[in-house]
Amino acid sequence: MTGIVGWFARERDDVSARLSVALGAMTNRGGDATDVVSTDSGAVGATAFLWESESPQQHAARAAALDAWVVVADARLYYLSDLGQRLERETGHRPSPGATPAELILQTYAARGADALEWLEGDFAFLAWNRRSGEVFAARDFAGKRPLYYAEPPGGLAIASTVAGVTALTGNNVGLDLGALAWTTSGLPVLGDRTFAKGVSVLPAGHLLRWRPGRQVEVVPWWSMPPQESSDLDFEEAGLALRELLVGAVAERSGSDLTTVWQSGGMDSSAVTGAGRHNGSGAWRAVSVSYPEGDPGREDEFIADLAAHCDIPVSWVDSSDLPILDWSRELQEPFTHAFQSMIRGLAGASRSAGARVALEGYGGDQLFQVSDIYLADLVRRGRFLTLVREWRHPRWRGAGAAEFLRWSVKPALPGWARASLAAARRSSTRGHLDRVLAPWIRSDLPDLAGRDSLPACERQPGESHGEHEMRWYLTDPYFSAITCAVSQMGLDAGVEVRSPLMDARIVKFAASRPSQERASLGSNKRLLRQALQGLLPESILQQRWPKGGTTEVYFSGTLRRDAGDGVPRLFRRSRLAELGIIEVPIFLRWWEWFAHGGQGAWDVPLLATIQAERWLQQRASVAAPSSARPSLESALT
């Protein structure tokens, strides 16, 4: 991972000084190796750690130049042989074996322009700049593990891998976006493309950015959800095809020496381990959190069974050593991942084992599972006999008919019917993917425009509920922000976190398959289970109901333990309240309910509010409410 920056102005400017400050603000992204290319009206730069280099002969921050074009990239590209063959057919020249990601991106962009993005497979955020015309082109891959932010100061453009990098380029002359901060306080890291810094936007995953002097920024999607297509492959054949894709994706992302897998006892990380061992090369180690006996999060026995089957050792991280709330840690941003200490613990264990690469199972739920909303698709398609069989399955015993109807019938109704039903019951018409502000957030905050919920992306004509859910998982900015946070925590420990299941080839294949291969009659991830037959022990492959490996008890119990009486003290003089974002008495009532054993939908927002308050208080001079809103400069100093 690399920190990249770009500053482009219509008039002459001290660009080198700006880039120096911006690169200095991104020391968490690098610092051992730095490249800068500049003219009087623009500059790009990159910084990285030496351990990220592909070889001793090259450093990871290297910029690439070809004629007037310069590229800086935060990227890890895969399937380089396929890319090389495509470029050779297109240009007559094959890239050198030691080409850096920036060089490969530049060669592909020079050959195909914006269409180059269809050929690039991997985790990337990059910036291309034409030193003569001033034209800028930037893009992120569809999964969004590498961040990119931008701002448009008068007559110019600032781009960087972090919000701090952008604000350093622009001189910190921005304020807090109170609407975005309110949603962060309620547990969401971003609000659309807005960030907590007013005027600083995130380039969404799967989007590209174009700019040239005298024009405004243009941001458009370049990636869209692959369509569901008819296929001649039956279920067993599809399983074999998926296995081949899994094995290839894991092989592409394995480390050159030791590869660690952040292993739970579930299907997704186990799929990564099984596919990796199927390759039969390299050293592998599982890294896992151990929960005490009786905790619903405990899957130690399943993990041990998998490790024995795959003949790999396990490094255990004790859950009792992983605080949910660490009062000593300085927060860099108002949003903090709810399980940050767990991720840091896994990353630290990977590094202690000697690994620089950690593979995770992220993506399995998005691609191979579907919520109970698939029942509504049965209703829409008139498959009532199948619906009756679902209702009779033991999975629904004790759930009640109302719960079954909530998932099967209500979503299948026309919009007007759902609205009429909600009015009659005085309930909400929100869908299961919509997000709601926590009850202590002031919905009258002007920046919220009276909204107390964020609707999910609209279901497209002809799109099933299951397809809509998958598209939401793959395109909602929440998920790319979470993966960026995980990647940064890995980088902090000296480890690169990679997600084989989010391979573009696997995503395309999974999206093409029918939804009944994801869930049916109490069995989920059916196609993934089929693909892993013979690679994993039966204890992993068998359907478990109710589902194990849940973290609710760990989260709530550990947060109560860590918080002590510190929360009421923290909110005696609340910066969030001074900004008009929260009602402290309502928050404290919910906190007391939680502290005395309550558990429910607001547990994570409670933590998010505490962390946002801590972030503001750690910045010593946040101004009290007045006619002038506090500036980000005062908040960050």
XYZ file of C-alpha atoms in Angstrom:
637
model
C 0.000 0.000 0.000
C 1.196 3.456 -0.889
C 0.279 7.039 -0.106
C -0.290 9.042 -3.288
C -0.913 12.783 -3.711
C -1.557 15.215 -6.515
C -1.854 19.013 -6.549
C -2.894 20.858 -9.687
C -3.420 24.616 -9.968
C -4.290 26.992 -12.799
C -1.648 29.478 -11.711
C 1.957 29.077 -10.621
C 2.255 27.763 -7.109
C 4.841 26.403 -4.699
C 3.768 22.862 -5.516
C 6.833 21.160 -4.058
C 6.194 22.673 -0.628
C 2.539 21.611 -0.731
C 3.449 18.039 -1.658
C 6.074 17.866 1.049
C 3.506 18.834 3.671
C 0.924 16.403 2.279
C 3.340 13.491 2.167
C 4.352 14.304 5.730
C 0.694 14.097 6.744
C 0.496 10.521 5.430
C 3.276 8.811 7.369
C 0.847 5.986 8.143
C 0.930 5.155 4.411
C 4.712 5.164 4.025
C 7.842 7.263 4.448
C 10.794 5.012 3.577
C 10.637 5.709 -0.151
C 9.236 8.807 -1.819
C 8.864 9.927 -5.428
C 7.780 13.390 -6.617
C 7.288 14.692 -10.169
C 6.435 18.391 -10.503
C 6.061 21.376 -12.780
C 5.133 24.979 -11.963
C 1.428 24.199 -12.100
C 1.173 20.687 -10.760
C 2.815 17.772 -9.060
C 2.253 14.164 -8.072
C 3.976 12.169 -5.392
C 4.002 8.788 -3.709
C 5.353 7.387 -0.470
C 5.673 3.801 0.721
C 7.442 1.488 3.159
C 10.434 -0.443 1.855
C 9.032 -3.780 3.009
C 6.278 -3.410 0.394
C 8.756 -3.548 -2.508
C 8.334 -6.420 -4.929
C 12.131 -6.830 -5.118
C 15.294 -5.227 -3.685
C 15.930 -3.562 -7.055
C 12.782 -1.449 -7.009
C 10.974 0.518 -4.362
C 7.203 0.523 -4.060
C 6.739 4.292 -4.354
C 8.215 4.570 -7.831
C 6.300 6.864 -10.184
C 6.023 5.949 -13.857
C 6.417 8.397 -16.762
C 5.756 8.049 -20.486
C 5.967 11.142 -22.673
C 3.794 13.763 -20.944
C 1.940 11.272 -18.738
C 2.916 10.428 -15.165
C 1.243 7.807 -12.969
C 1.483 7.274 -9.224
C -0.339 4.248 -7.903
C -1.351 2.580 -4.694
C -1.800 -0.823 -6.236
C -1.299 -4.561 -6.115
C -2.097 -6.120 -9.486
C -2.803 -9.793 -10.167
C -2.912 -12.033 -13.259
C 0.078 -10.166 -14.666
C 0.694 -12.813 -17.327
C -2.793 -12.250 -18.748
C -2.304 -8.476 -18.658
C 1.043 -8.812 -20.412
C -0.463 -10.908 -23.201
C -3.247 -8.377 -23.726
C -0.787 -5.493 -23.912
C 1.414 -7.408 -26.320
C -1.536 -8.037 -28.621
C -2.630 -4.391 -28.343
C 0.754 -2.641 -28.643
C 3.195 -5.236 -29.919
C 5.272 -4.885 -26.755
C 5.192 -7.023 -23.636
C 5.912 -5.359 -20.242
C 9.216 -6.217 -18.616
C 9.042 -8.869 -15.854
C 10.044 -6.329 -13.219
C 7.507 -3.650 -14.170
C 6.012 -1.867 -11.178
C 2.239 -1.487 -10.732
C 2.543 2.195 -11.705
C 4.388 1.272 -14.910
C 1.825 -1.400 -15.810
C -1.061 0.973 -15.179
C 0.564 3.679 -17.301
C 1.234 1.289 -20.186
C -2.338 0.006 -20.058
C -3.785 3.514 -19.835
C -1.609 4.695 -22.722
C -2.936 1.808 -24.816
C -6.609 1.968 -23.921
C -7.458 5.175 -22.072
C -10.309 4.774 -19.616
C -10.986 1.279 -20.978
C -7.722 0.253 -19.329
C -9.677 -0.230 -16.125
C -11.346 -3.323 -17.578
C -7.932 -4.943 -17.962
C -6.551 -4.113 -14.519
C -7.235 -6.870 -12.001
C -6.331 -6.229 -8.398
C -6.503 -3.690 -5.607
C -5.724 -0.227 -6.910
C -6.151 3.493 -6.603
C -4.095 5.532 -9.025
C -3.603 8.991 -10.417
C -2.514 9.782 -13.997
C -1.448 13.329 -14.910
C -0.555 14.908 -18.225
C 2.210 17.433 -17.552
C 1.510 19.365 -20.755
C -2.268 19.665 -20.877
C -2.843 19.460 -17.114
C -5.407 16.669 -17.617
C -5.945 14.391 -14.598
C -7.405 10.887 -14.547
C -7.874 8.875 -11.346
C -9.669 5.644 -10.500
C -10.305 2.997 -7.847
C -11.035 -0.685 -8.297
C -14.546 -2.002 -7.683
C -13.844 -3.392 -4.184
C -12.181 -0.207 -2.957
C -9.472 -1.521 -0.607
C -7.223 1.439 -1.513
C -8.711 4.873 -0.643
C -8.624 8.106 -2.618
C -9.992 11.533 -1.628
C -10.183 14.841 -3.443
C -11.142 18.505 -3.073
C -11.626 21.355 -5.518
C -10.019 24.536 -4.219
C -10.580 27.584 -6.447
C -9.020 26.911 -9.819
C -7.393 23.656 -8.814
C -7.612 20.066 -7.660
C -6.153 18.211 -4.685
C -6.053 14.400 -4.485
C -4.570 12.160 -1.791
C -4.882 8.759 -0.181
C -6.109 10.257 3.092
C -8.320 13.116 4.207
C -5.331 14.531 6.085
C -3.326 14.515 2.864
C -6.013 16.504 1.023
C -6.428 19.058 3.817
C -2.646 19.485 3.956
C -2.595 20.227 0.230
C -5.384 22.784 0.485
C -4.000 24.433 3.610
C -6.559 23.037 6.085
C -9.028 25.773 5.120
C -12.064 23.541 5.460
C -14.659 23.002 8.141
C -16.409 20.002 9.584
C -19.217 18.458 7.566
C -21.686 18.100 10.419
C -24.103 15.938 8.449
C -21.404 13.416 7.584
C -20.080 13.566 11.147
C -23.592 12.850 12.457
C -23.748 9.675 10.396
C -20.240 8.728 11.507
C -21.438 9.188 15.085
C -24.244 6.754 14.270
C -21.809 4.135 12.968
C -21.303 5.004 9.280
C -17.843 6.092 8.057
C -19.123 8.049 5.038
C -22.265 9.791 3.798
C -22.403 9.139 0.069
C -19.181 10.697 -1.205
C -18.979 13.152 1.707
C -16.449 12.905 4.533
C -16.214 14.524 7.947
C -14.124 17.281 6.329
C -16.316 19.791 4.529
C -15.439 20.009 0.860
C -13.355 16.811 0.895
C -14.983 13.962 -1.038
C -14.160 10.305 -1.338
C -13.819 8.905 -4.820
C -16.235 5.971 -4.597
C -15.009 2.466 -5.322
C -15.512 1.459 -8.941
C -15.506 5.111 -10.060
C -13.157 7.241 -12.136
C -12.373 10.952 -11.949
C -11.531 13.325 -14.801
C -10.356 16.925 -14.537
C -8.556 19.525 -16.576
C -7.733 23.179 -15.784
C -10.747 25.458 -16.065
C -13.274 22.642 -15.658
C -15.023 20.982 -12.752
C -14.329 17.474 -11.608
C -16.283 14.720 -13.341
C -16.851 11.529 -11.336
C -18.606 8.583 -12.995
C -18.824 4.841 -12.328
C -16.698 2.627 -14.546
C -17.726 -0.672 -12.895
C -21.216 -2.078 -12.610
C -22.692 -5.230 -11.138
C -22.142 -8.169 -13.511
C -25.454 -9.446 -14.892
C -27.029 -12.756 -14.004
C -26.635 -14.874 -17.109
C -27.936 -18.201 -18.282
C -25.369 -20.965 -18.084
C -24.991 -24.507 -19.340
C -23.226 -25.487 -16.100
C -25.273 -27.542 -13.668
C -24.780 -27.221 -9.913
C -21.920 -29.735 -9.658
C -20.146 -28.332 -12.710
C -20.510 -24.809 -11.332
C -18.931 -25.982 -8.087
C -15.903 -27.308 -9.960
C -15.610 -24.066 -11.950
C -15.783 -22.019 -8.745
C -13.113 -24.194 -7.128
C -10.755 -23.505 -10.012
C -11.371 -19.765 -9.681
C -10.813 -19.889 -5.908
C -7.545 -21.768 -6.226
C -6.310 -19.292 -8.835
C -7.351 -16.218 -6.837
C -5.620 -17.462 -3.686
C -2.478 -18.392 -5.615
C -2.304 -14.876 -7.077
C -2.506 -13.327 -3.604
C -0.253 -15.674 -1.640
C 2.965 -14.337 -0.160
C 6.352 -15.260 -1.567
C 7.426 -16.713 1.794
C 4.906 -17.231 4.583
C 1.183 -16.650 4.030
C -1.175 -16.277 6.969
C -4.947 -16.659 6.848
C -7.178 -14.886 9.353
C -9.150 -17.968 10.121
C -12.545 -18.440 11.683
C -14.405 -21.704 11.702
C -16.767 -20.467 9.004
C -16.915 -21.143 5.304
C -15.258 -18.029 3.868
C -11.839 -17.991 5.509
C -11.832 -21.803 5.423
C -12.344 -21.608 1.653
C -9.212 -19.459 1.395
C -7.203 -21.898 3.504
C -8.441 -24.946 1.609
C -7.772 -23.371 -1.782
C -4.317 -22.269 -0.665
C -3.298 -25.689 0.556
C -4.663 -27.239 -2.639
C -1.869 -25.399 -4.468
C 0.610 -27.368 -2.378
C 3.306 -24.678 -2.302
C 4.674 -22.175 0.181
C 4.421 -21.961 3.947
C 1.004 -21.345 5.490
C -0.235 -20.501 8.964
C -3.693 -19.842 10.372
C -4.181 -16.904 12.734
C -7.340 -16.916 14.790
C -9.062 -15.415 17.810
C -9.728 -17.860 20.629
C -12.903 -17.375 22.658
C -13.580 -19.018 26.050
C -15.706 -22.141 26.261
C -19.407 -21.324 26.220
C -18.938 -18.090 24.257
C -21.029 -18.195 21.036
C -18.039 -16.781 19.191
C -15.925 -19.851 19.987
C -15.010 -21.943 16.967
C -11.624 -23.090 18.227
C -12.405 -26.762 17.704
C -13.481 -26.237 14.090
C -10.337 -24.208 13.410
C -8.134 -26.871 14.976
C -9.879 -29.521 12.855
C -9.281 -27.468 9.699
C -5.634 -26.842 10.611
C -5.048 -30.558 11.157
C -6.759 -31.393 7.862
C -4.615 -28.841 5.983
C -1.481 -29.609 8.034
C -0.781 -26.030 9.063
C -0.007 -24.473 12.467
C -2.286 -21.994 14.233
C -1.350 -18.792 16.055
C -4.026 -17.983 18.628
C -5.012 -14.512 19.817
C -6.867 -14.533 23.143
C -10.127 -12.578 22.940
C -9.635 -11.402 26.534
C -6.599 -9.439 25.326
C -8.628 -7.544 22.726
C -10.361 -4.454 24.141
C -13.309 -2.989 22.286
C -12.596 0.462 23.715
C -8.951 1.445 24.169
C -8.831 4.742 26.050
C -5.083 5.105 25.438
C -5.192 4.977 21.642
C -5.126 8.267 19.752
C -7.775 8.348 17.042
C -6.803 9.580 13.589
C -10.378 9.993 12.339
C -13.817 10.130 13.952
C -14.794 6.719 12.564
C -13.275 3.714 14.287
C -13.890 0.130 13.188
C -15.981 -1.587 15.871
C -13.549 -4.525 16.002
C -10.342 -2.589 15.498
C -8.469 -4.292 18.343
C -9.358 -7.720 16.946
C -8.034 -6.741 13.511
C -4.908 -5.230 15.034
C -4.450 -8.393 17.084
C -4.706 -10.619 14.018
C -2.371 -8.349 12.040
C 0.135 -8.299 14.896
C 0.049 -12.089 15.159
C 0.633 -12.400 11.407
C 3.645 -10.117 11.636
C 4.988 -11.898 14.729
C 4.853 -15.137 12.774
C 7.088 -13.526 10.145
C 4.448 -12.906 7.482
C 3.983 -9.803 5.363
C 0.763 -11.092 3.772
C -2.518 -11.882 5.509
C -5.450 -13.336 3.586
C -9.007 -12.902 4.848
C -12.392 -14.359 3.961
C -14.094 -11.042 3.230
C -16.522 -11.361 0.330
C -18.093 -14.716 1.076
C -21.248 -13.284 2.604
C -21.674 -10.790 -0.220
C -21.259 -13.317 -3.021
C -22.439 -16.693 -1.767
C -25.098 -15.916 0.827
C -28.428 -14.122 0.791
C -30.626 -13.005 3.657
C -34.177 -14.270 4.140
C -35.203 -11.730 1.501
C -34.905 -14.577 -1.022
C -38.322 -15.689 0.261
C -39.826 -12.554 -1.318
C -38.401 -13.652 -4.673
C -40.278 -16.939 -4.319
C -43.493 -14.961 -3.827
C -42.775 -12.682 -6.796
C -42.164 -15.698 -9.030
C -45.244 -17.559 -7.825
C -43.224 -20.435 -6.393
C -45.654 -21.038 -3.544
C -45.020 -24.780 -3.103
C -41.334 -24.007 -2.580
C -42.337 -21.247 -0.157
C -44.427 -23.724 1.859
C -41.480 -26.135 2.021
C -39.311 -23.285 3.310
C -41.890 -22.487 6.024
C -41.996 -26.108 7.135
C -38.217 -26.331 7.451
C -36.949 -26.601 11.083
C -35.011 -23.368 10.512
C -38.286 -21.446 11.038
C -39.464 -23.247 14.155
C -40.081 -20.734 16.899
C -39.679 -17.744 14.571
C -43.415 -17.171 14.179
C -45.572 -16.591 11.140
C -45.274 -12.791 11.409
C -41.507 -12.962 11.001
C -41.818 -15.298 8.020
C -44.373 -13.013 6.368
C -42.180 -9.965 7.048
C -39.479 -11.459 4.841
C -41.611 -13.253 2.263
C -44.769 -11.249 1.614
C -44.161 -7.657 2.691
C -41.146 -6.981 0.398
C -43.000 -8.554 -2.550
C -45.921 -6.125 -2.273
C -46.130 -3.102 -4.603
C -44.884 0.163 -3.137
C -48.363 1.585 -2.630
C -49.443 -1.543 -0.739
C -46.410 -1.419 1.563
C -47.099 2.267 2.246
C -50.770 1.550 3.055
C -49.799 -1.311 5.359
C -47.239 0.855 7.138
C -49.803 3.652 7.582
C -52.381 1.235 9.010
C -49.830 -0.179 11.457
C -48.127 3.188 12.081
C -44.867 1.557 11.147
C -42.040 2.379 8.757
C -41.769 1.522 5.067
C -38.001 1.169 5.335
C -36.378 -1.840 3.737
C -34.034 -4.225 5.510
C -30.997 -2.578 3.889
C -31.871 0.994 4.901
C -29.874 2.582 7.710
C -31.354 4.664 10.509
C -29.817 7.364 12.679
C -29.328 6.449 16.321
C -32.102 7.891 18.539
C -29.747 10.358 20.259
C -28.708 12.021 16.969
C -30.504 15.331 16.360
C -32.410 14.862 13.119
C -33.124 18.613 13.032
C -29.458 19.266 12.272
C -29.574 21.461 9.133
C -26.897 19.384 7.423
C -29.170 16.331 7.598
C -32.017 18.083 5.776
C -34.527 16.422 8.087
C -33.475 12.880 7.153
C -33.247 10.222 9.830
C -32.509 7.309 7.504
C -30.407 6.413 4.471
C -32.246 4.322 1.906
C -30.333 1.594 0.136
C -29.708 1.847 -3.595
C -32.974 1.458 -5.453
C -33.911 -1.922 -6.853
C -33.703 -1.793 -10.624
C -36.547 -2.907 -12.931
C -36.547 -6.683 -13.208
C -33.931 -7.071 -10.489
C -34.697 -9.710 -7.874
C -34.438 -8.924 -4.183
C -31.453 -11.247 -3.926
C -29.641 -9.565 -6.812
C -30.418 -6.173 -5.307
C -28.920 -7.224 -1.994
C -25.720 -8.442 -3.656
C -25.422 -5.207 -5.644
C -25.864 -3.193 -2.445
C -23.102 -5.198 -0.770
C -20.767 -4.566 -3.693
C -21.493 -0.880 -4.310
C -22.505 0.769 -1.024
C -19.671 3.088 0.141
C -19.907 1.695 3.679
C -18.203 -1.557 2.679
C -15.278 -0.036 0.805
C -14.690 2.297 3.779
C -14.610 -0.717 6.097
C -12.154 -2.607 3.888
C -9.925 0.477 3.713
C -9.921 0.645 7.513
C -8.944 -3.026 7.743
C -6.178 -2.544 5.172
C -4.805 0.448 7.068
C -4.714 -1.479 10.344
C -2.829 -4.248 8.592
C -0.392 -1.700 7.178
C 0.131 -0.265 10.669
C 1.356 -3.709 11.734
C 3.523 -4.187 8.640
C 1.163 -6.616 6.905
C -0.733 -6.358 3.616
C -4.302 -7.670 3.913
C -5.669 -9.312 0.761
C -9.158 -10.624 0.000
C -9.133 -13.494 -2.545
C -12.909 -13.915 -2.558
C -13.286 -10.374 -3.920
C -11.389 -11.365 -7.044
C -13.140 -9.832 -10.068
C -13.356 -13.208 -11.789
C -15.031 -14.784 -8.772
C -17.424 -11.839 -8.438
C -18.446 -12.147 -12.096
C -19.020 -15.872 -11.755
C -20.949 -15.640 -8.472
C -23.199 -12.884 -9.819
C -24.086 -15.017 -12.826
C -25.418 -17.935 -10.787
C -29.067 -18.344 -9.668
C -29.948 -17.189 -6.161
C -31.135 -20.643 -5.031
C -27.476 -21.670 -5.092
C -26.908 -19.200 -2.268
C -29.749 -20.256 0.059
C -32.470 -22.901 0.083
C -34.247 -24.940 2.763
C -32.092 -23.790 5.657
C -28.804 -24.215 3.795
C -26.747 -21.173 2.829
C -23.650 -20.745 0.673
C -24.647 -23.892 -1.197
C -22.437 -23.273 -4.232
C -19.404 -22.427 -2.105
C -19.896 -25.615 -0.075
C -20.130 -27.593 -3.301
C -16.890 -26.044 -4.579
C -15.030 -27.036 -1.415
C -16.028 -30.698 -1.324
C -12.843 -32.659 -0.655
C -10.793 -29.584 0.232
C -12.203 -29.096 3.740
C -13.182 -31.449 6.561
C -16.849 -32.349 6.912
C -17.067 -30.444 10.207
C -16.540 -27.214 8.258
C -18.736 -28.106 5.295
C -21.809 -29.196 7.211
C -24.578 -26.646 7.759
C -24.715 -25.369 11.335
C -27.945 -24.021 12.698
C -28.106 -21.798 14.600
C -25.031 -20.165 13.160
C -21.932 -20.143 15.362
C -19.004 -17.776 15.512
C -21.084 -14.759 16.519
C -19.416 -11.853 18.328
C -22.365 -10.206 20.116
C -21.462 -11.529 23.576
C -17.784 -10.659 23.153
C -18.619 -7.164 21.880
C -21.172 -6.192 24.519
C -19.383 -7.808 27.465
C -15.983 -6.391 26.535
C -17.355 -2.904 25.875
C -19.052 -2.861 29.288
C -15.791 -4.016 30.862
C -13.671 -1.446 29.032
C -16.003 1.507 29.489
C -16.316 1.445 33.268
C -17.568 4.815 34.467
C -15.551 6.625 31.810
C -18.453 7.223 29.439
C -20.505 9.553 31.693
C -17.311 11.510 32.450
C -16.498 11.781 28.741
C -19.869 13.383 27.990
C -19.942 15.893 30.862
C -18.919 18.465 28.306
C -19.764 16.953 24.973
C -18.227 18.408 21.829
C -20.815 16.542 19.782
C -23.550 18.294 21.743
C -21.854 21.665 21.274
C -21.898 21.036 17.531
C -25.613 20.281 17.751
C -25.209 16.652 16.690
C -26.421 14.682 19.722
C -28.742 14.963 22.709
C -26.541 13.916 25.634
C -29.390 12.946 28.038
C -30.881 10.595 25.447
C -27.476 9.097 24.709
C -26.740 8.531 28.391
C -30.117 6.868 28.923
C -29.319 4.409 26.149
C -25.831 3.915 27.554
C -27.242 3.092 31.007
C -29.623 0.604 29.403
C -26.686 -1.037 27.619
C -24.377 -0.921 30.643
C -26.971 -2.783 32.725
C -27.309 -5.649 30.253
C -29.340 -4.239 27.370
C -28.393 -5.454 23.919
C -29.778 -4.600 20.505
C -29.511 -2.580 17.321
C -27.808 0.436 18.935
C -24.766 -1.312 20.460
C -22.345 -0.390 17.653
C -23.700 3.202 17.330
C -23.079 3.620 21.072
C -19.414 2.776 20.513
C -19.300 4.955 17.388
C -20.605 7.935 19.355
C -18.030 7.408 22.108
C -15.208 7.237 19.574
C -16.394 10.325 17.661
C -16.581 12.231 20.951
C -13.088 11.061 21.878
C -11.760 12.144 18.474
C -13.188 15.626 18.911
C -11.912 15.960 22.468
C -8.448 14.756 21.511
C -8.334 17.793 19.217
C -8.036 20.370 21.923
C -9.645 23.432 20.416
C -12.985 22.528 18.854
C -14.971 25.746 19.097
C -18.302 25.911 20.906
C -21.394 26.541 18.739
C -21.482 30.065 17.425
C -22.321 31.920 14.249
C -19.052 30.574 12.846
C -18.734 26.829 12.638
C -15.521 25.218 13.898
C -12.853 24.750 11.292
C -11.171 21.446 10.572
C -7.858 23.174 11.218
C -8.897 23.819 14.828
C -10.240 20.299 15.134
C -7.008 18.732 13.929
C -4.562 20.742 16.024
